[in-house]
Amino acid sequence: MSLASSLRRLLLGNQRPPLQYTVRDKIRTASGGIVAEPPKVPFGIVGVVCTVISGLLIGAAISKNIANFLEENDLFVPSDDDDDDD
């Protein structure tokens, strides 16, 4: 008997440790058969474009609001002195 099993029995008594699910449990049934493949959801180019555009618009709105907040509270105020192009 190994040390780990002895410690487990000492700490848990006769209780079994909680079941640990593995990938194999998710692809096989209890009787050993293979679970059917889940249905595929078509996600075309229109869905990708809508997702990207909405993400860009939401990100731009959030960054605009944060920039306004920082400028109103004088945490970050861009100055014209930083332009050393001359």
Coordinates of N, CA and C in Angstrom, one line a residue:
M1 N 0.9 -1.2 0.0 CA 0.0 0.0 0.0 C 0.9 1.2 0.0
S2 N 0.6 2.2 -0.9 CA 1.4 3.4 -1.0 C 1.1 4.4 0.1
L3 N 2.0 5.3 0.3 CA 1.9 6.3 1.2 C 0.7 7.3 0.9
A4 N 0.5 7.6 -0.4 CA -0.6 8.4 -0.8 C -1.9 7.8 -0.5
S5 N -2.1 6.5 -0.8 CA -3.4 5.9 -0.5 C -3.6 5.8 1.0
S6 N -2.5 5.6 1.8 CA -2.7 5.5 3.3 C -3.1 6.9 3.8
L7 N -2.5 7.9 3.3 CA -2.9 9.3 3.8 C -4.3 9.6 3.4
R8 N -4.7 9.2 2.2 CA -6.1 9.5 1.7 C -7.1 8.7 2.6
R9 N -6.8 7.5 2.9 CA -7.7 6.7 3.7 C -7.8 7.3 5.1
L10 N -6.6 7.8 5.6 CA -6.6 8.4 7.0 C -7.4 9.7 7.0
L11 N -7.3 10.5 6.0 CA -8.0 11.8 5.9 C -9.4 11.7 5.6
L12 N -9.8 10.8 4.6 CA -11.1 10.7 4.2 C -11.9 9.6 4.8
G13 N -11.3 8.7 5.5 CA -12.0 7.6 6.1 C -12.3 6.6 5.0
N14 N -13.5 6.1 5.0 CA -13.9 5.1 3.9 C -14.5 5.9 2.7
Q15 N -14.6 7.2 2.8 CA -15.2 7.9 1.7 C -14.3 7.8 0.5
R16 N -14.9 7.8 -0.7 CA -14.1 7.8 -1.9 C -13.9 9.3 -2.3
P17 N -12.8 9.6 -2.9 CA -12.6 11.0 -3.4 C -13.6 11.3 -4.5
P18 N -13.9 12.6 -4.7 CA -14.9 12.9 -5.7 C -14.4 12.5 -7.1
L19 N -15.4 12.2 -7.9 CA -15.1 11.7 -9.3 C -14.4 12.7 -10.1
Q20 N -13.4 12.3 -10.8 CA -12.7 13.3 -11.6 C -13.0 12.9 -13.1
Y21 N -13.5 13.9 -13.8 CA -13.9 13.7 -15.2 C -12.8 13.9 -16.1
T22 N -12.6 13.0 -17.0 CA -11.6 13.2 -18.0 C -12.2 13.4 -19.4
V23 N -11.4 13.6 -20.3 CA -11.9 13.7 -21.7 C -12.5 12.5 -22.2
R24 N -12.0 11.4 -21.7 CA -12.6 10.1 -22.1 C -14.0 9.9 -21.7
D25 N -14.4 10.5 -20.5 CA -15.7 10.4 -20.0 C -16.7 11.2 -20.9
K26 N -16.2 12.2 -21.6 CA -17.0 13.1 -22.4 C -17.3 12.5 -23.8
I27 N -16.5 11.6 -24.2 CA -16.7 11.0 -25.5 C -17.2 9.6 -25.5
R28 N -17.3 9.0 -24.4 CA -17.9 7.7 -24.3 C -19.0 7.6 -23.3
T29 N -20.0 6.8 -23.6 CA -21.1 6.6 -22.7 C -20.7 5.6 -21.6
A30 N -21.6 5.4 -20.7 CA -21.3 4.6 -19.5 C -21.1 3.1 -20.0
S31 N -21.7 2.7 -21.1 CA -21.6 1.3 -21.5 C -20.4 1.1 -22.4
G32 N -19.7 2.2 -22.8 CA -18.5 2.1 -23.6 C -18.6 2.6 -25.0
G33 N -19.9 3.0 -25.4 CA -20.1 3.4 -26.8 C -19.6 4.9 -26.9
I34 N -19.4 5.2 -28.2 CA -18.9 6.6 -28.5 C -20.1 7.5 -28.6
V35 N -20.1 8.7 -28.0 CA -21.2 9.6 -28.0 C -21.2 10.2 -29.4
A36 N -22.4 10.5 -29.9 CA -22.6 11.1 -31.2 C -22.0 12.5 -31.3
E37 N -21.6 12.9 -32.5 CA -21.0 14.2 -32.7 C -22.0 15.3 -32.5
P38 N -21.7 16.4 -31.9 CA -22.7 17.4 -31.7 C -23.0 18.1 -33.0
P39 N -24.2 18.7 -33.2 CA -24.5 19.4 -34.4 C -23.6 20.6 -34.7
K40 N -23.2 20.8 -35.9 CA -22.4 21.9 -36.3 C -23.3 23.1 -36.6
V41 N -22.8 24.3 -36.1 CA -23.6 25.5 -36.3 C -22.8 26.3 -37.4
P42 N -23.5 26.6 -38.5 CA -22.8 27.4 -39.5 C -22.6 28.8 -39.0
F43 N -21.4 29.3 -39.2 CA -21.0 30.6 -38.8 C -20.2 31.2 -39.9
G44 N -20.9 31.9 -40.8 CA -20.4 32.4 -42.1 C -19.6 33.7 -41.9
I45 N -19.3 34.2 -43.1 CA -18.5 35.4 -43.1 C -19.3 36.6 -42.6
V46 N -20.6 36.6 -42.7 CA -21.5 37.7 -42.2 C -21.4 37.7 -40.7
G47 N -21.4 36.6 -40.0 CA -21.3 36.5 -38.6 C -19.9 37.0 -38.1
V48 N -18.9 36.7 -38.8 CA -17.5 37.1 -38.5 C -17.4 38.6 -38.6
V49 N -17.9 39.2 -39.7 CA -17.9 40.6 -40.0 C -18.7 41.4 -38.9
C50 N -19.9 40.9 -38.6 CA -20.7 41.5 -37.5 C -20.0 41.5 -36.2
T51 N -19.4 40.4 -35.9 CA -18.7 40.3 -34.6 C -17.5 41.2 -34.5
V52 N -16.7 41.3 -35.6 CA -15.5 42.2 -35.6 C -15.9 43.7 -35.5
I53 N -16.9 44.0 -36.3 CA -17.4 45.4 -36.3 C -18.0 45.8 -35.0
S54 N -18.8 45.0 -34.4 CA -19.4 45.3 -33.1 C -18.3 45.4 -32.0
G55 N -17.3 44.6 -32.1 CA -16.2 44.6 -31.1 C -15.4 45.9 -31.3
L56 N -15.1 46.3 -32.5 CA -14.4 47.6 -32.7 C -15.2 48.8 -32.3
L57 N -16.5 48.8 -32.5 CA -17.3 49.9 -32.1 C -17.4 50.0 -30.6
I58 N -17.6 48.9 -29.9 CA -17.7 48.9 -28.5 C -16.3 49.3 -27.9
G59 N -15.2 48.8 -28.4 CA -13.9 49.2 -27.9 C -13.6 50.6 -28.1
A60 N -14.0 51.2 -29.2 CA -13.8 52.6 -29.5 C -14.6 53.5 -28.5
A61 N -15.8 53.1 -28.3 CA -16.7 53.8 -27.3 C -16.1 53.8 -25.9
I62 N -15.6 52.6 -25.5 CA -15.1 52.5 -24.1 C -13.8 53.4 -24.0
S63 N -12.9 53.3 -25.0 CA -11.7 54.1 -24.9 C -12.0 55.6 -25.0
K64 N -13.0 56.0 -25.8 CA -13.3 57.4 -25.8 C -13.8 57.9 -24.4
N65 N -14.7 57.1 -23.8 CA -15.2 57.4 -22.5 C -14.1 57.5 -21.4
I66 N -13.1 56.6 -21.5 CA -12.0 56.6 -20.6 C -11.1 57.8 -20.8
A67 N -10.9 58.1 -22.1 CA -10.1 59.3 -22.4 C -10.7 60.6 -21.9
N68 N -12.0 60.7 -22.0 CA -12.8 61.9 -21.5 C -12.7 61.9 -20.0
F69 N -12.8 60.8 -19.3 CA -12.8 60.8 -17.9 C -11.4 61.2 -17.4
L70 N -10.3 60.7 -18.0 CA -9.0 61.1 -17.6 C -8.7 62.6 -17.8
E71 N -9.2 63.1 -18.9 CA -9.0 64.5 -19.2 C -9.8 65.4 -18.3
E72 N -11.1 65.0 -17.9 CA -11.9 65.8 -17.0 C -11.3 65.9 -15.6
N73 N -10.7 64.8 -15.2 CA -10.1 64.7 -13.8 C -8.7 65.1 -13.8
D74 N -8.2 65.7 -14.8 CA -6.8 66.1 -14.9 C -5.7 65.0 -14.6
L75 N -6.1 63.8 -14.9 CA -5.1 62.7 -14.7 C -4.2 62.6 -15.9
F76 N -4.7 62.9 -17.1 CA -3.9 63.0 -18.3 C -4.4 64.1 -19.2
V77 N -3.6 65.1 -19.4 CA -4.0 66.2 -20.2 C -2.9 66.3 -21.3
P78 N -3.3 66.1 -22.5 CA -2.2 66.2 -23.6 C -1.8 67.7 -23.7
S79 N -0.5 67.9 -23.8 CA 0.0 69.3 -23.9 C 0.6 69.5 -25.3
D80 N 0.6 70.7 -25.7 CA 1.1 71.1 -27.0 C 2.7 71.2 -26.9
D81 N 3.2 71.2 -25.7 CA 4.7 71.4 -25.6 C 5.4 70.1 -26.0
D82 N 4.7 69.0 -26.0 CA 5.3 67.7 -26.3 C 5.7 67.6 -27.8
D83 N 5.1 68.4 -28.6 CA 5.4 68.3 -30.1 C 6.8 69.0 -30.4
D84 N 7.8 68.2 -30.6 CA 9.1 68.7 -30.9 C 9.5 68.4 -32.3
D85 N 8.5 68.7 -33.2 CA 8.8 68.4 -34.6 C 9.6 69.5 -35.3
D86 N 9.7 70.7 -34.7 CA 10.5 71.8 -35.3 C 11.9 71.6 -35.1

